[in-house]
Coordinates of C-alpha atoms and ligand atoms in Angstrom, one line a residue:
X1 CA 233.0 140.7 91.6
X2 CA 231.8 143.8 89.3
X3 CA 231.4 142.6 85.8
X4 CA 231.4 145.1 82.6
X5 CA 227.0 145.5 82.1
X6 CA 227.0 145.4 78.4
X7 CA 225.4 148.8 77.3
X8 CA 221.6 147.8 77.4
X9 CA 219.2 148.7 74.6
X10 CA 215.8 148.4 74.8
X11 CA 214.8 145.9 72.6
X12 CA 211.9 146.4 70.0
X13 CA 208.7 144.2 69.3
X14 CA 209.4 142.2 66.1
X15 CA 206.1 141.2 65.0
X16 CA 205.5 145.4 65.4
X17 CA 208.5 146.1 63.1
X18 CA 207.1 143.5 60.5
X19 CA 203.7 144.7 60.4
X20 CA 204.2 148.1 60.1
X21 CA 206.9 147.0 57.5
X22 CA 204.2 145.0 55.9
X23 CA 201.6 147.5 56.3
X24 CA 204.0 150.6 54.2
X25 CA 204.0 148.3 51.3
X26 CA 200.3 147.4 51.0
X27 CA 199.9 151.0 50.9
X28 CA 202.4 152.3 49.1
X29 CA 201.3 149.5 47.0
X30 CA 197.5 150.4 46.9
X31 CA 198.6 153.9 46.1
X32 CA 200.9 153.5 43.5
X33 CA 197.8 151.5 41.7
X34 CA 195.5 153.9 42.4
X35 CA 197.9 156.6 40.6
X36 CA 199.1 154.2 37.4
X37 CA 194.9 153.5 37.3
X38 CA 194.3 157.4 37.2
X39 CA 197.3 157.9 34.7
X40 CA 195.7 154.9 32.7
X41 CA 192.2 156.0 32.7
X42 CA 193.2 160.0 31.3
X43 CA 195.2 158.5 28.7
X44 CA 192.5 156.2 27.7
X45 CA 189.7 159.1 28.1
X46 CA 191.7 161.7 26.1
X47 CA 192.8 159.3 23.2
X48 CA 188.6 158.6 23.1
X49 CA 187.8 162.1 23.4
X50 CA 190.6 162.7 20.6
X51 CA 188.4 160.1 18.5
X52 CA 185.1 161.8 19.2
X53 CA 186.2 165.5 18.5
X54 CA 187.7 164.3 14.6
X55 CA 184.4 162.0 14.6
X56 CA 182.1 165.0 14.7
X57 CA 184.2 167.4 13.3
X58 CA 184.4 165.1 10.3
X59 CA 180.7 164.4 9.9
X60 CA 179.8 168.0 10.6
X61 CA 182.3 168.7 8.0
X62 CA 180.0 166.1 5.8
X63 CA 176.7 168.4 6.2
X64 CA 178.7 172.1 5.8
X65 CA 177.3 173.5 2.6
X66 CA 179.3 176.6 3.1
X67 CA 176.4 178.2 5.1
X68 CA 177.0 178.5 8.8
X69 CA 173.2 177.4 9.3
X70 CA 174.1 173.8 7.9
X71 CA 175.3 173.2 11.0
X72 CA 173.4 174.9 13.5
X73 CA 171.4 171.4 13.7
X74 CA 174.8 169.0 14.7
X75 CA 174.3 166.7 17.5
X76 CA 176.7 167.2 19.6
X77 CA 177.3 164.7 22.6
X78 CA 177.2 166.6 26.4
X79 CA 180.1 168.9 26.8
X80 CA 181.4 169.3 23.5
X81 CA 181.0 172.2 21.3
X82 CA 181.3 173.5 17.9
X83 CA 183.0 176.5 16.0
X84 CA 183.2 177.3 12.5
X85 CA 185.7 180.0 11.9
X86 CA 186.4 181.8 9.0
X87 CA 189.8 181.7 7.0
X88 CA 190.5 185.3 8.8
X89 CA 189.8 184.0 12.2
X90 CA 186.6 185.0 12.6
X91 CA 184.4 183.3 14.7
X92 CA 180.7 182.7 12.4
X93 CA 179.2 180.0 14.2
X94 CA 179.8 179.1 18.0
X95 CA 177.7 176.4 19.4
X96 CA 178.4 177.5 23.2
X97 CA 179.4 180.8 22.9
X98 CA 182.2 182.4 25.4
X99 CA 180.0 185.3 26.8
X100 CA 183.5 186.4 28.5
X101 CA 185.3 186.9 24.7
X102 CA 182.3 187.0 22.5
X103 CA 183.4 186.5 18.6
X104 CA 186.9 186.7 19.4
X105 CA 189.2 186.3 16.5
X106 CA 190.5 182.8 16.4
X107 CA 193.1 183.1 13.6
X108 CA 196.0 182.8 16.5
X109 CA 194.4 179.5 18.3
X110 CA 197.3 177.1 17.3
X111 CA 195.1 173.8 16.1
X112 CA 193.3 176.8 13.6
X113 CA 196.5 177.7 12.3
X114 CA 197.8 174.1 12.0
X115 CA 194.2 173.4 10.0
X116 CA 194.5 176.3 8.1
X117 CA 198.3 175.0 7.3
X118 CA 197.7 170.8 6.9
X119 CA 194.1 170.8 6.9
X120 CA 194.0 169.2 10.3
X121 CA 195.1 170.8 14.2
X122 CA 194.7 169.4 17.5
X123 CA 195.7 171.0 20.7
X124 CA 195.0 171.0 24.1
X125 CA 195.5 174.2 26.8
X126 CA 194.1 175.2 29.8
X127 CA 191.3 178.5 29.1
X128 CA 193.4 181.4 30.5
X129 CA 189.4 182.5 31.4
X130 CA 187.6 179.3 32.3
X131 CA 190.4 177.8 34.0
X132 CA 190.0 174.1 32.7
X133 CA 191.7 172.0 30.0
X134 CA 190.4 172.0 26.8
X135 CA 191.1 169.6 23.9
X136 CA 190.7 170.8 20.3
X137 CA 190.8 169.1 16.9
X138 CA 190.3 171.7 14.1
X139 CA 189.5 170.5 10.2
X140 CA 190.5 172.8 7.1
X141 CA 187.1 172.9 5.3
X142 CA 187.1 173.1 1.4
X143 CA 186.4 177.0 1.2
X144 CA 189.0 177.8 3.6
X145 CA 186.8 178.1 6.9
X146 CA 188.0 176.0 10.1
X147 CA 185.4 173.7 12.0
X148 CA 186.8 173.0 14.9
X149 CA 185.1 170.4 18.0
X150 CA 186.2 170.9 21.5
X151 CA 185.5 169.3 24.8
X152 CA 187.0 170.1 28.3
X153 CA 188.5 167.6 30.2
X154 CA 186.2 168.5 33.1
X155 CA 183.4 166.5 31.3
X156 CA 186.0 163.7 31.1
X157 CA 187.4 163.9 34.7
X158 CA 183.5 163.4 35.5
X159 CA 182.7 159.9 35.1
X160 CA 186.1 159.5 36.7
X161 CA 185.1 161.7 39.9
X162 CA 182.1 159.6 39.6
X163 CA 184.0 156.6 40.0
X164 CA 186.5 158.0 42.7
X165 CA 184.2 157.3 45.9
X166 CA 184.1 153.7 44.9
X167 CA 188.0 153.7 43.9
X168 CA 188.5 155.6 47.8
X169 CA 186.7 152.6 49.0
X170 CA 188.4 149.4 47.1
X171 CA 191.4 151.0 48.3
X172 CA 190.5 151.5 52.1
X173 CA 189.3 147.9 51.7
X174 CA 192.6 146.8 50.4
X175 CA 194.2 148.6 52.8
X176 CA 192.1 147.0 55.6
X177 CA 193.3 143.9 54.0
X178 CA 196.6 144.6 54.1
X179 CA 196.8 145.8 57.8
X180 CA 195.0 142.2 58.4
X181 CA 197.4 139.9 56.7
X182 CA 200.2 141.7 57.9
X183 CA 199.0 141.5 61.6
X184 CA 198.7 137.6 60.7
X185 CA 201.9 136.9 58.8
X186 CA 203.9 139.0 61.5
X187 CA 202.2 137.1 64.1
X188 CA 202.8 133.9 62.2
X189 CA 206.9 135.2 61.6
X190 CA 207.3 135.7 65.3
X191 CA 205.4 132.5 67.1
X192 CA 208.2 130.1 66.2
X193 CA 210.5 132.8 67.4
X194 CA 209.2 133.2 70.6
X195 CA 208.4 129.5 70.5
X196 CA 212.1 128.4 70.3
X197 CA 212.6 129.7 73.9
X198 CA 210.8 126.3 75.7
X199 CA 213.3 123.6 74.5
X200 CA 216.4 125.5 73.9
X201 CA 218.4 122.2 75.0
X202 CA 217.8 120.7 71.5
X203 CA 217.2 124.6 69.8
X204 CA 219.0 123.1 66.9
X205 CA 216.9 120.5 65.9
X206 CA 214.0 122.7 65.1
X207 CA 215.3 126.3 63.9
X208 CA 212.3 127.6 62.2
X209 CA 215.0 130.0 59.7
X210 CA 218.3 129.3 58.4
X211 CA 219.2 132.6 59.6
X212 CA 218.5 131.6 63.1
X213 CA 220.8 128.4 62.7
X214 CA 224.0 130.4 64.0
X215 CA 222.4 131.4 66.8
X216 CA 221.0 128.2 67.9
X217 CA 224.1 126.3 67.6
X218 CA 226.2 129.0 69.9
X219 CA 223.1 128.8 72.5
X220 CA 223.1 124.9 72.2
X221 CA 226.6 124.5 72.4
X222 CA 227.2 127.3 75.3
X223 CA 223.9 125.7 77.6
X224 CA 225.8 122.1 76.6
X225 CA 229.1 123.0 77.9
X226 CA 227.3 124.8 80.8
X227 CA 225.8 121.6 81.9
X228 CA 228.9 119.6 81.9
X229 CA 230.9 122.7 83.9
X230 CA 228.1 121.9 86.2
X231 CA 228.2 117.8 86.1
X232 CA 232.2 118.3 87.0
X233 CA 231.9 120.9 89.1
X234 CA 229.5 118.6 91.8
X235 CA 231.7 115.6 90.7
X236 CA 234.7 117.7 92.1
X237 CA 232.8 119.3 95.0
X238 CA 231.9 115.6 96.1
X239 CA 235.2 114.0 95.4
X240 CA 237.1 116.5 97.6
X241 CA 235.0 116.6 100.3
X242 CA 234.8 112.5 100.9
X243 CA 238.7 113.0 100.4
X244 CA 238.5 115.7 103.1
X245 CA 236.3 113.4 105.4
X246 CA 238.2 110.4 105.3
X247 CA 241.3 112.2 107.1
X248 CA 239.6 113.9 109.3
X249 CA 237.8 110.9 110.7
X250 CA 241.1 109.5 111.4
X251 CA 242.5 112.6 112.9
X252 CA 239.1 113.1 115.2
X253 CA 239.5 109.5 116.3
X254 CA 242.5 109.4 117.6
X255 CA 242.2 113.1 118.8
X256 CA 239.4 111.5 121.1
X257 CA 241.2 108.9 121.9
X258 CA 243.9 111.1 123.4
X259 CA 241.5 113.4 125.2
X260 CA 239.4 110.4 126.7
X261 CA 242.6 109.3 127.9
X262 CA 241.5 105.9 126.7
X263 CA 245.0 105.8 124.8
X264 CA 247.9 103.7 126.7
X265 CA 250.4 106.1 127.0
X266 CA 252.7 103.8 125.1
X267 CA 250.4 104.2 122.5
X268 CA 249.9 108.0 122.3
X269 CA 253.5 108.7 120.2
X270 CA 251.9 106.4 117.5
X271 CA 248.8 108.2 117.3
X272 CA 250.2 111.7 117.3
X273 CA 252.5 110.3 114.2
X274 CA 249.1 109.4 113.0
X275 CA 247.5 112.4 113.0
X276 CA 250.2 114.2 111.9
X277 CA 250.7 111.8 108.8
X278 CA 246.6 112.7 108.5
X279 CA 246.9 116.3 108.7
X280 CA 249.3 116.0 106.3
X281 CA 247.6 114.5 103.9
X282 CA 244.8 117.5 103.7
X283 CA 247.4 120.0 104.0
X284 CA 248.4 118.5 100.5
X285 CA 245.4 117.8 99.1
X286 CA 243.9 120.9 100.2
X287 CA 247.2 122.5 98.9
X288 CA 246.7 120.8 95.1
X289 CA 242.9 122.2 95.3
X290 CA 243.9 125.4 95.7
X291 CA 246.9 125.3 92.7
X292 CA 244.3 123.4 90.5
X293 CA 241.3 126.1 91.3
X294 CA 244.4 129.2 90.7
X295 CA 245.1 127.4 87.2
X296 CA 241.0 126.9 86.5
X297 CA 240.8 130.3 87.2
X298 CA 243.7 131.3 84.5
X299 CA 241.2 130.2 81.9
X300 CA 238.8 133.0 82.3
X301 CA 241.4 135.6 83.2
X302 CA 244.5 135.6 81.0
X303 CA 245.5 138.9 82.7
X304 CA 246.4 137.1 85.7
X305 CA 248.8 134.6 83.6
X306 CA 251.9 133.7 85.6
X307 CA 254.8 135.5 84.3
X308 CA 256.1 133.6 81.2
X309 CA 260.3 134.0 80.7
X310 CA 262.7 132.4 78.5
X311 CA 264.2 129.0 80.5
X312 CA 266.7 126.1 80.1
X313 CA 264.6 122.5 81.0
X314 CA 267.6 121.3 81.3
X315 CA 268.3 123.1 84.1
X316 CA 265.2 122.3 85.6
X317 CA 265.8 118.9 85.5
X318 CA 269.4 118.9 87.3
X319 CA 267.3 120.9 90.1
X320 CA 264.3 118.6 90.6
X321 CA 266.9 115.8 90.3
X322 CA 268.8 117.3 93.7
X323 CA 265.6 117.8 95.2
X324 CA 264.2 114.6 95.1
X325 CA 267.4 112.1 95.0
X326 CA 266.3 111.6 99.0
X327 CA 263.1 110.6 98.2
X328 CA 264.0 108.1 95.7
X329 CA 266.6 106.8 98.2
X330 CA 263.8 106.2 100.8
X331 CA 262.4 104.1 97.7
X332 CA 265.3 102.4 96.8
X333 CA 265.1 104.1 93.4
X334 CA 267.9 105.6 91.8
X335 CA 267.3 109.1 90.0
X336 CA 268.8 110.6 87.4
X337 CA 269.2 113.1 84.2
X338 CA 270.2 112.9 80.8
X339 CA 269.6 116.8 80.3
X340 CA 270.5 118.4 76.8
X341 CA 269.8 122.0 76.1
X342 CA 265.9 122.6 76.0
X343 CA 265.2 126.5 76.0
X344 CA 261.5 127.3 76.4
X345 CA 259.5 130.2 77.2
X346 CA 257.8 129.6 80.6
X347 CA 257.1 130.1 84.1
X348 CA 259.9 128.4 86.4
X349 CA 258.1 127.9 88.9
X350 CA 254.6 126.0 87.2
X351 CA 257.3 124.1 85.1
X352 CA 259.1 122.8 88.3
X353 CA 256.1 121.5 90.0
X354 CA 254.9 119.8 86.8
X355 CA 258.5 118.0 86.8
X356 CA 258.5 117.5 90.4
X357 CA 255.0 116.0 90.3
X358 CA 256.0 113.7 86.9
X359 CA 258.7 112.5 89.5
X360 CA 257.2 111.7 92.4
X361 CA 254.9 109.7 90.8
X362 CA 257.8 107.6 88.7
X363 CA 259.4 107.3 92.4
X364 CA 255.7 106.3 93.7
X365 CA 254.9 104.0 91.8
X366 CA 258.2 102.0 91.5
X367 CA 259.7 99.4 93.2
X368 CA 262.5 98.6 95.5
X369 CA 265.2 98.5 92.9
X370 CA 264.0 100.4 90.5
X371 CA 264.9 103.7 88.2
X372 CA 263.8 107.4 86.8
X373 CA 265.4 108.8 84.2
X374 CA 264.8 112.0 83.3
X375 CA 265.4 113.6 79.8
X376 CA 265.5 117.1 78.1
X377 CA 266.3 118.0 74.8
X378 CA 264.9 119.4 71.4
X379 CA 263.9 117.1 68.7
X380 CA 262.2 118.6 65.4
X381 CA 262.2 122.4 66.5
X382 CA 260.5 121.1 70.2
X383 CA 261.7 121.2 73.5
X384 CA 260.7 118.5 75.4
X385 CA 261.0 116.9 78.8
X386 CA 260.8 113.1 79.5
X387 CA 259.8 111.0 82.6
X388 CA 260.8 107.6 82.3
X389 CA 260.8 104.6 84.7
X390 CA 260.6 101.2 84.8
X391 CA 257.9 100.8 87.9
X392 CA 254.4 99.5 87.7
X393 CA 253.1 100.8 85.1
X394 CA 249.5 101.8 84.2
X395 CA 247.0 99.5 82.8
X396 CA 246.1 100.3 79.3
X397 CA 242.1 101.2 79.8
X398 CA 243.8 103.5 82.6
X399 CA 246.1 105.3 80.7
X400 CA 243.7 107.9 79.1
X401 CA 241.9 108.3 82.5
X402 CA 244.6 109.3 84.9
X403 CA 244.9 112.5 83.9
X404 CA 241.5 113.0 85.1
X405 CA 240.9 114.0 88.7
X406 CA 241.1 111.9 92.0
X407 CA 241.6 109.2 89.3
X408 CA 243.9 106.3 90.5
X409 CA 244.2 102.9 89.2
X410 CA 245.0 101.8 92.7
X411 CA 243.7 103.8 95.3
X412 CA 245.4 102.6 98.6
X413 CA 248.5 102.6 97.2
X414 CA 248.1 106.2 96.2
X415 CA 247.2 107.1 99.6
X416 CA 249.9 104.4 101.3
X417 CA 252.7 107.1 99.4
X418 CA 250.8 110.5 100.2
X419 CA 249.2 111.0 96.9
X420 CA 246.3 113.2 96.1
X421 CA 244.8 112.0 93.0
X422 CA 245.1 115.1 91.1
X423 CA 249.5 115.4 90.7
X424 CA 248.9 114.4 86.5
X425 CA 245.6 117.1 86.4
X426 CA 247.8 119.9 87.8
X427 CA 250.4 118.1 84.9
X428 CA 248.1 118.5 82.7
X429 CA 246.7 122.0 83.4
X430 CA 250.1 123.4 83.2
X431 CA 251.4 122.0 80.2
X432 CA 248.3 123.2 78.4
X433 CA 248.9 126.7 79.6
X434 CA 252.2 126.5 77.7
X435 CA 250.7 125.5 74.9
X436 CA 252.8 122.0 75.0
X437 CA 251.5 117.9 74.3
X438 CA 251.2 115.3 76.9
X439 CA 252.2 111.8 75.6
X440 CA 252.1 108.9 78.2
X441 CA 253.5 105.3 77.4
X442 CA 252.9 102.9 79.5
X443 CA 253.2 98.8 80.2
X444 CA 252.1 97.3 83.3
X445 CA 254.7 95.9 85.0
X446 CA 257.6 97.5 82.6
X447 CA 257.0 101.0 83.3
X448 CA 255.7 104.4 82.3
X449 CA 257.1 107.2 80.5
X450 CA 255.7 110.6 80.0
X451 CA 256.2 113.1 77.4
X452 CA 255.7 116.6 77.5
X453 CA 256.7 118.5 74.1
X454 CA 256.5 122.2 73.8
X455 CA 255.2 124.2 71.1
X456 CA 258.0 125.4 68.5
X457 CA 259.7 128.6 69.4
X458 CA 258.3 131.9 67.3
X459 CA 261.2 132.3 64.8
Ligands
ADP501 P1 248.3 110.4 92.7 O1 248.3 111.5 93.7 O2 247.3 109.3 93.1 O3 249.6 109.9 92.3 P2 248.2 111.4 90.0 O4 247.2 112.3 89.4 O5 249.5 111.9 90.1 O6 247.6 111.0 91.4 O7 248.2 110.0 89.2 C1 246.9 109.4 89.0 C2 247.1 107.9 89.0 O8 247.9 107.5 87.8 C3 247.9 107.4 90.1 O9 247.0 107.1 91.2 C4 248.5 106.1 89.6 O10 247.6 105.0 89.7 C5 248.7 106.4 88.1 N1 250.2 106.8 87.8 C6 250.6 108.0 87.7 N2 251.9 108.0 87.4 C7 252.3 106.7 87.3 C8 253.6 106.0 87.0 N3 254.7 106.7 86.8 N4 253.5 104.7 87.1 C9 252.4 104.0 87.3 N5 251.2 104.6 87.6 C10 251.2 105.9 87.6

């Protein structure tokens, strides 16, 4: 039969997806520190650069006797350089002179006019003609000149750049590391993953993640109920076919018996009856099979549901009452109904076999003398329909089990009156395809009565 192919997708490695998951962090992570640790070494670097340029300017503001020459002999540290400026802006004393600009009046450079304004200036630009960043700190001195100490940040970014190979490399490292652990942990993720797959009978004992547990209770569950389909399945498979065999070694007996002409011809009525009554017999069992199978098969496919219509019980009753009052006769059993008004939504036709077969049974398992009485009605909301008689009865660690198939509590006399061992399963397949209750009451030797109540109409 063609079944629906889900659409396939190709499914992805998850120890892959976690490593490369792991791996993005590590490096986002090693690169976000490498750019907080860059950020955190300028600041630091510039604040100390800040405190060297006031250092110097203030002790070469210490020496300055008003003469430029007092300070031609400053120490000043690598990098860093000296100006003395006059209160006009003009340059008299430049320790590295700008060949570009030479002298260039300074009264516009923004830390001179802050010094000239508040005694102190700092500033820091980018040299529009050396192209790198500058930081200035300019000091007011007492006649009015500006001293001002400067350093690029070039001389700063130095020791950094010196440090940079080594700070390329502790990050590789890390990085190395990273791809390392994450190779480990995904493969350390995934094993009891894949590991799950070897004892997925008892998956739910060891689920490594709660996230899994869903999952391994719908596999456990579905592979549990899988291996009891299975147990019945053979269970049935062997029942019917010793109940097949066992009529047909009759039937073949006596067939050969015929055909060897080792039968007195006296005898040869009897033993066609016989293998008439035998081929009988399969004809109904094989005929139950084949209704229990259609109703199995309603399970799995609701679209094939028997048609479901709006129908009296009571009416039922009267019928399956006319059609078996010869049976009972044969019995000596007298049938009859006590049928009130019991409308139900149904199928007439799986509802009369499920009476008929609640019947034959009462009739079957009777005795000379005896009586079925059958009830409809509605009590509480429910329809219901009743099987009562006052026969053998069922033995009470039998009750539950009859409804099971090829169960009987006594086998020959099941077969003596033509029954299959499966008239309460079909009973019971149908009445839970209408949604109704089964209810059997029973005392050996008083009688049985089965219940079946249907579910309350929709309002
Ligand atoms: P069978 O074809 O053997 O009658 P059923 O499935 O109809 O099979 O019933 C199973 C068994 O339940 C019967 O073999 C019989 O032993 C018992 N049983 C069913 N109905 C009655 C009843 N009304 N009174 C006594 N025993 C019953």
């Amino acid at each position: 039969m063609p079944r629906e192919t889900p659409q396939q997708n190709t499914p992805q490695s998850m120890a892959r997806r976690i490593r490369q998951g792991l791996l993005w962090v590590g490096l986002l992570s090693v690169l976000l520190t490498a750019l907080g640790a860059g950020a955190l070494f300028y600041r630091a670097f510039s604040l100390r650069a800040e405190t060297a340029l006031a250092d110097i300017a203030r002790a070469a503001a210490a020496r300055y006797d008003g003469s430029a020459d007092s300070l031609r002999d400053v120490l000043l540290p690598g990098g860093m350089r000296l100006t003395l400026i006059g209160g006009d802006g003009a340059v008299l004393l430049d320790s590295a002179p700008d060949e570009a600009r030479p002298r260039e009046n300074h009264a516009d450079r923004p830390e001179v006019l802050a010094a000239l304004q508040n005694g102190v200036g700092t500033a820091t630009r980018r040299s529009a003609t050396v192209g790198v960043e500058t930081h200035y700190y300019a000091l007011r001195l007492p006649d009015g000149c500006v001293l001002r100490a400067a350093q690029d940040t070039a001389a700063l970014w130095t020791a950094y750049n010196r440090m940079l190979p080594l700070l390329a490399a502790g990050c590789a490292a890390v990085a190395a590391l990273a791809a390392v652990l994450a190779w480990f942990f995904a493969r350390r993720l995934v094993a009891p993953v894949t590991a799950l797959a070897g004892h997925l009978d008892t998956i739910e004992a060891d689920v490594p993640y709660t996230e899994l547990v869903p999952l391994a209770r719908t596999i456990q569950s579905d592979r549990r109920l899988r291996a009891e389909n299975e147990q019945i399945r053979r269970e049935f498979t062997a029942n019917v076919s010793h109940e097949l065999k066992t009529p047909l070694t009759s039937i073949s007996g006596y067939a050969e018996l015929l055909e060897t002409g080792m039968a007195r011809p006296e005898d040869v009525p009897a033993f066609g009856r016989r293998i008439h009554r035998e081929a009988q017999r399969m004809i109904r069992l094989v005929s139950d099979i084949l209704q229990l199978s259609e109703l199995d098969s309603l399970r799995d496919k609701p679209e094939r549901a028997p048609e479901m219509a709006p129908l009296d019980l009571a009416e039922l009753a009267r019928d399956t009452v006319a059609a078996m009052t010869v049976n009972a006769r044969k019995a000596y059993v007298t049938l009859s109904a006590t049928a009130l008004p019991a409308p139900v939504t149904g199928s007439r036709d799986l509802l009369a076999e499920l009476l008929q077969n609640l019947c034959d049974n009462a009739i079957r398992y009777n005795r000379p003398g005896g009586h079925v009485l059958l009830y409809t009605g509605t009590a509480e909301g429910r329809a219901f329909l009743r099987v009562e008689d006052n026969g053998i009865g069922i033995p009470p660690e039998a009750q539950d089990r009859v409804f099971e198939r090829f169960y009987r509590v006594d086998k020959s006399r099941s077969k003596a009156t033509g029954g299959t061992g499966l008239g309460l399963a079909i009973v019971k397949h149908i009445a839970l395809l209408h949604g109704a209750d089964i209810t059997l009451t029973s005392a050996p030797g008083a009688g049985t009565a089965v219940q079946v109540t249907f579910p309350k109409a929709p309002a």
